[in-house]
PDB file of C-alpha atoms in Angstrom:
ATOM      1  CA  MET A 118      -0.061   0.026  -0.064  1.00  0.00           C
ATOM      2  CA  GLY A 119       1.444   3.415  -0.925  1.00  0.00           C
ATOM      3  CA  VAL A 120       1.929   6.230  -3.456  1.00  0.00           C
ATOM      4  CA  ARG A 121       5.163   6.651  -4.783  1.00  0.00           C
ATOM      5  CA  VAL A 122       6.144   9.966  -6.850  1.00  0.00           C
ATOM      6  CA  ILE A 123       8.425   9.206  -9.704  1.00  0.00           C
ATOM      7  CA  ASP A 124      10.102  12.046 -11.665  1.00  0.00           C
ATOM      8  CA  GLN A 125      10.899  11.139 -15.292  1.00  0.00           C
ATOM      9  CA  ARG A 126      12.143  14.150 -16.403  1.00  0.00           C
ATOM     10  CA  GLY A 127      15.706  14.274 -15.636  1.00  0.00           C
ATOM     11  CA  ALA A 128      14.925  17.626 -13.495  1.00  0.00           C
ATOM     12  CA  LYS A 129      14.286  17.445 -10.340  1.00  0.00           C
ATOM     13  CA  VAL A 130      11.023  18.624  -8.622  1.00  0.00           C
ATOM     14  CA  ASP A 131      11.473  19.913  -4.953  1.00  0.00           C
ATOM     15  CA  PRO A 132      11.690  17.147  -2.288  1.00  0.00           C
ATOM     16  CA  ARG A 133       9.047  18.933  -0.758  1.00  0.00           C
ATOM     17  CA  MET A 134       6.428  18.968  -3.292  1.00  0.00           C
ATOM     18  CA  LYS A 135       6.764  15.407  -3.839  1.00  0.00           C
ATOM     19  CA  ARG A 136       6.216  15.134  -0.275  1.00  0.00           C
ATOM     20  CA  ILE A 137       3.002  17.336  -0.780  1.00  0.00           C
ATOM     21  CA  LEU A 138       2.010  15.287  -3.706  1.00  0.00           C
ATOM     22  CA  ARG A 139       2.245  11.898  -2.134  1.00  0.00           C
ATOM     23  CA  ARG A 140       0.707  13.121   1.395  1.00  0.00           C
ATOM     24  CA  LEU A 141      -2.363  14.412  -0.891  1.00  0.00           C
ATOM     25  CA  VAL A 142      -2.804  11.820  -2.839  1.00  0.00           C
ATOM     26  CA  LYS A 143      -3.077   9.242   0.042  1.00  0.00           C
ATOM     27  CA  ALA A 144      -5.258  11.735   1.951  1.00  0.00           C
ATOM     28  CA  VAL A 145      -7.421  11.706  -0.855  1.00  0.00           C
ATOM     29  CA  LEU A 146      -7.455   8.016  -1.330  1.00  0.00           C
ATOM     30  CA  GLU A 147      -8.245   7.819   2.467  1.00  0.00           C
ATOM     31  CA  TRP A 148     -11.050  10.219   2.781  1.00  0.00           C
ATOM     32  CA  GLU A 149     -12.948   8.238  -0.359  1.00  0.00           C
ATOM     33  CA  GLY A 150     -12.676   5.554   1.813  1.00  0.00           C
ATOM     34  CA  VAL A 151      -9.995   3.719   0.270  1.00  0.00           C
ATOM     35  CA  SER A 152      -7.667   1.447   2.473  1.00  0.00           C
ATOM     36  CA  SER A 153      -5.692  -0.865   0.066  1.00  0.00           C
ATOM     37  CA  TYR A 154      -4.017   1.166  -2.977  1.00  0.00           C
ATOM     38  CA  GLN A 155      -0.532   1.647  -4.965  1.00  0.00           C
ATOM     39  CA  VAL A 156      -0.544   4.605  -6.914  1.00  0.00           C
ATOM     40  CA  ASN A 157       2.496   6.048  -8.883  1.00  0.00           C
ATOM     41  CA  LEU A 158       2.381   9.707  -9.692  1.00  0.00           C
ATOM     42  CA  ALA A 159       4.766  10.341 -12.282  1.00  0.00           C
ATOM     43  CA  LEU A 160       6.351  13.777 -13.348  1.00  0.00           C
ATOM     44  CA  VAL A 161       6.871  14.128 -16.780  1.00  0.00           C
ATOM     45  CA  GLY A 162       8.014  16.409 -19.973  1.00  0.00           C
ATOM     46  CA  MET A 163       5.863  17.680 -22.603  1.00  0.00           C
ATOM     47  CA  ASP A 164       7.092  15.178 -25.078  1.00  0.00           C
ATOM     48  CA  GLN A 165       6.316  12.331 -22.972  1.00  0.00           C
ATOM     49  CA  ILE A 166       2.991  13.434 -22.246  1.00  0.00           C
ATOM     50  CA  GLN A 167       2.011  13.952 -25.672  1.00  0.00           C
ATOM     51  CA  GLU A 168       3.224  10.281 -26.633  1.00  0.00           C
ATOM     52  CA  LEU A 169       1.064   9.255 -24.195  1.00  0.00           C
ATOM     53  CA  ASN A 170      -1.565  11.002 -25.504  1.00  0.00           C
ATOM     54  CA  ARG A 171      -1.302   9.959 -28.698  1.00  0.00           C
ATOM     55  CA  SER A 172      -0.758   6.162 -27.663  1.00  0.00           C
ATOM     56  CA  PHE A 173      -3.745   6.166 -25.121  1.00  0.00           C
ATOM     57  CA  ARG A 174      -6.519   8.845 -26.409  1.00  0.00           C
ATOM     58  CA  GLY A 175      -5.147   8.898 -30.164  1.00  0.00           C
ATOM     59  CA  ILE A 176      -4.850  12.987 -29.485  1.00  0.00           C
ATOM     60  CA  ASP A 177      -1.423  14.188 -30.744  1.00  0.00           C
ATOM     61  CA  ALA A 178      -0.859  17.264 -28.737  1.00  0.00           C
ATOM     62  CA  PRO A 179       0.157  17.650 -25.063  1.00  0.00           C
ATOM     63  CA  THR A 180      -2.058  17.452 -22.085  1.00  0.00           C
ATOM     64  CA  ASP A 181      -1.442  18.249 -18.288  1.00  0.00           C
ATOM     65  CA  VAL A 182      -2.826  15.000 -16.559  1.00  0.00           C
ATOM     66  CA  LEU A 183      -3.708  11.450 -17.483  1.00  0.00           C
ATOM     67  CA  SER A 184      -4.701   8.730 -15.658  1.00  0.00           C
ATOM     68  CA  PHE A 185      -4.019   4.557 -16.146  1.00  0.00           C
ATOM     69  CA  PRO A 186      -6.689   2.966 -14.367  1.00  0.00           C
ATOM     70  CA  LEU A 187      -4.941  -1.008 -13.364  1.00  0.00           C
ATOM     71  CA  GLN A 188      -6.472  -4.045 -12.551  1.00  0.00           C
ATOM     72  CA  GLY A 189      -5.991  -4.694  -8.991  1.00  0.00           C
ATOM     73  CA  GLY A 190      -8.737  -6.510  -7.626  1.00  0.00           C
ATOM     74  CA  SER A 191      -9.995  -4.910  -4.534  1.00  0.00           C
ATOM     75  CA  ARG A 192      -7.287  -2.263  -4.069  1.00  0.00           C
ATOM     76  CA  VAL A 193      -6.838   0.642  -6.050  1.00  0.00           C
ATOM     77  CA  VAL A 194      -4.030   0.655  -7.969  1.00  0.00           C
ATOM     78  CA  GLY A 195      -2.861   3.018 -11.272  1.00  0.00           C
ATOM     79  CA  ASP A 196      -0.539   5.679 -12.502  1.00  0.00           C
ATOM     80  CA  VAL A 197      -1.184   9.434 -12.505  1.00  0.00           C
ATOM     81  CA  VAL A 198       0.961  11.298 -15.096  1.00  0.00           C
ATOM     82  CA  ILE A 199       1.257  14.804 -14.596  1.00  0.00           C
ATOM     83  CA  CYS A 200       2.824  17.135 -17.383  1.00  0.00           C
ATOM     84  CA  VAL A 201       5.312  19.518 -14.993  1.00  0.00           C
ATOM     85  CA  PRO A 202       5.704  22.058 -18.151  1.00  0.00           C
ATOM     86  CA  GLN A 203       2.331  21.969 -18.587  1.00  0.00           C
ATOM     87  CA  ALA A 204       1.402  22.727 -14.764  1.00  0.00           C
ATOM     88  CA  ILE A 205       3.775  25.401 -14.965  1.00  0.00           C
ATOM     89  CA  ALA A 206       2.057  26.983 -17.653  1.00  0.00           C
ATOM     90  CA  GLN A 207      -1.130  26.612 -16.226  1.00  0.00           C
ATOM     91  CA  ALA A 208      -0.169  28.268 -12.808  1.00  0.00           C
ATOM     92  CA  ARG A 209       0.860  30.918 -14.889  1.00  0.00           C
ATOM     93  CA  GLU A 210      -2.599  31.620 -16.860  1.00  0.00           C
ATOM     94  CA  PHE A 211      -4.672  30.787 -13.693  1.00  0.00           C
ATOM     95  CA  GLY A 212      -2.985  32.958 -11.459  1.00  0.00           C
ATOM     96  CA  HIS A 213      -1.935  30.882  -8.874  1.00  0.00           C
ATOM     97  CA  SER A 214       0.998  28.850  -7.679  1.00  0.00           C
ATOM     98  CA  LEU A 215       3.164  26.028  -9.007  1.00  0.00           C
ATOM     99  CA  ALA A 216       1.990  23.832  -5.673  1.00  0.00           C
ATOM    100  CA  ARG A 217      -1.563  24.307  -6.129  1.00  0.00           C
ATOM    101  CA  GLU A 218      -1.671  23.715  -9.990  1.00  0.00           C
ATOM    102  CA  MET A 219       0.264  20.115  -9.262  1.00  0.00           C
ATOM    103  CA  ALA A 220      -1.887  19.025  -5.980  1.00  0.00           C
ATOM    104  CA  TYR A 221      -4.890  19.915  -8.350  1.00  0.00           C
ATOM    105  CA  LEU A 222      -3.773  18.006 -11.030  1.00  0.00           C
ATOM    106  CA  ALA A 223      -2.652  15.413  -8.546  1.00  0.00           C
ATOM    107  CA  VAL A 224      -6.335  15.119  -7.067  1.00  0.00           C
ATOM    108  CA  HIS A 225      -8.011  15.359 -10.398  1.00  0.00           C
ATOM    109  CA  GLY A 226      -5.872  12.410 -11.673  1.00  0.00           C
ATOM    110  CA  THR A 227      -6.566  10.549  -8.577  1.00  0.00           C
ATOM    111  CA  LEU A 228      -9.834  10.908  -8.642  1.00  0.00           C
ATOM    112  CA  HIS A 229     -10.130   9.259 -12.327  1.00  0.00           C
ATOM    113  CA  LEU A 230      -8.547   6.273 -11.103  1.00  0.00           C
ATOM    114  CA  LEU A 231     -11.804   6.122  -8.200  1.00  0.00           C
ATOM    115  CA  GLY A 232     -13.917   6.119 -11.320  1.00  0.00           C
ATOM    116  CA  TYR A 233     -14.938   9.994 -11.346  1.00  0.00           C
ATOM    117  CA  ASP A 234     -15.505  11.764 -14.680  1.00  0.00           C
ATOM    118  CA  HIS A 235     -16.307  14.726 -16.341  1.00  0.00           C
ATOM    119  CA  GLU A 236     -17.792  14.131 -19.775  1.00  0.00           C
ATOM    120  CA  ARG A 237     -21.260  15.251 -18.514  1.00  0.00           C
ATOM    121  CA  THR A 238     -22.499  18.017 -16.966  1.00  0.00           C
ATOM    122  CA  GLU A 239     -23.502  16.682 -13.773  1.00  0.00           C
ATOM    123  CA  GLU A 240     -20.334  14.647 -13.194  1.00  0.00           C
ATOM    124  CA  ARG A 241     -18.206  17.548 -13.871  1.00  0.00           C
ATOM    125  CA  ALA A 242     -19.825  19.268 -11.291  1.00  0.00           C
ATOM    126  CA  ALA A 243     -19.447  16.423  -8.661  1.00  0.00           C
ATOM    127  CA  MET A 244     -15.827  15.637  -9.305  1.00  0.00           C
ATOM    128  CA  ARG A 245     -15.216  19.579  -9.052  1.00  0.00           C
ATOM    129  CA  ALA A 246     -16.775  19.710  -5.940  1.00  0.00           C
ATOM    130  CA  ARG A 247     -14.597  16.883  -4.643  1.00  0.00           C
ATOM    131  CA  GLU A 248     -11.505  18.403  -6.073  1.00  0.00           C
ATOM    132  CA  GLU A 249     -12.194  21.880  -4.262  1.00  0.00           C
ATOM    133  CA  LEU A 250     -12.559  20.055  -1.314  1.00  0.00           C
ATOM    134  CA  PHE A 251      -9.634  18.119  -1.263  1.00  0.00           C
ATOM    135  CA  LEU A 252      -7.766  21.097  -1.959  1.00  0.00           C
ATOM    136  CA  ALA A 253      -9.405  23.208   0.780  1.00  0.00           C
ATOM    137  CA  ARG A 254      -8.673  20.520   3.323  1.00  0.00           C
ATOM    138  CA  PHE A 255      -4.835  20.799   2.523  1.00  0.00           C
ATOM    139  CA  GLY A 256      -5.154  24.776   2.564  1.00  0.00           C
ATOM    140  CA  LEU A 257      -4.517  24.821  -1.541  1.00  0.00           C
ATOM    141  CA  THR A 258      -7.360  27.456  -2.298  1.00  0.00           C
ATOM    142  CA  ARG A 259      -7.417  29.297  -5.184  1.00  0.00           C
TER     143      ARG A 259
END
């Protein structure tokens, strides 16, 4: 049971950021009633996320976060992939900190592992409410 944060870019993310992300993902899983889990949170660059997006979604463009739920029986198992350069750009665009943006993407991806979706309006509203609730619990409001 656990959460691993893996920086696959060659550049290093601040160890404090990695600790925050690990703690946040664990907390989200526990708040959602999940007691058994193995989640890998991969931090990647633009080329890596674009290749994954092309391979798995048929979209030849970078994106901010992708989630890959895996078969784990009664456990929640999966990978969440965050594009750090995209997170940096979005933090600037939205006028908040990189920590807040990275945390948002980690929560968003984790909720996808749990089956949350945002394709329909009512699903989007429910998912957004959960995201904001969890970020607020960590003091990461807008």
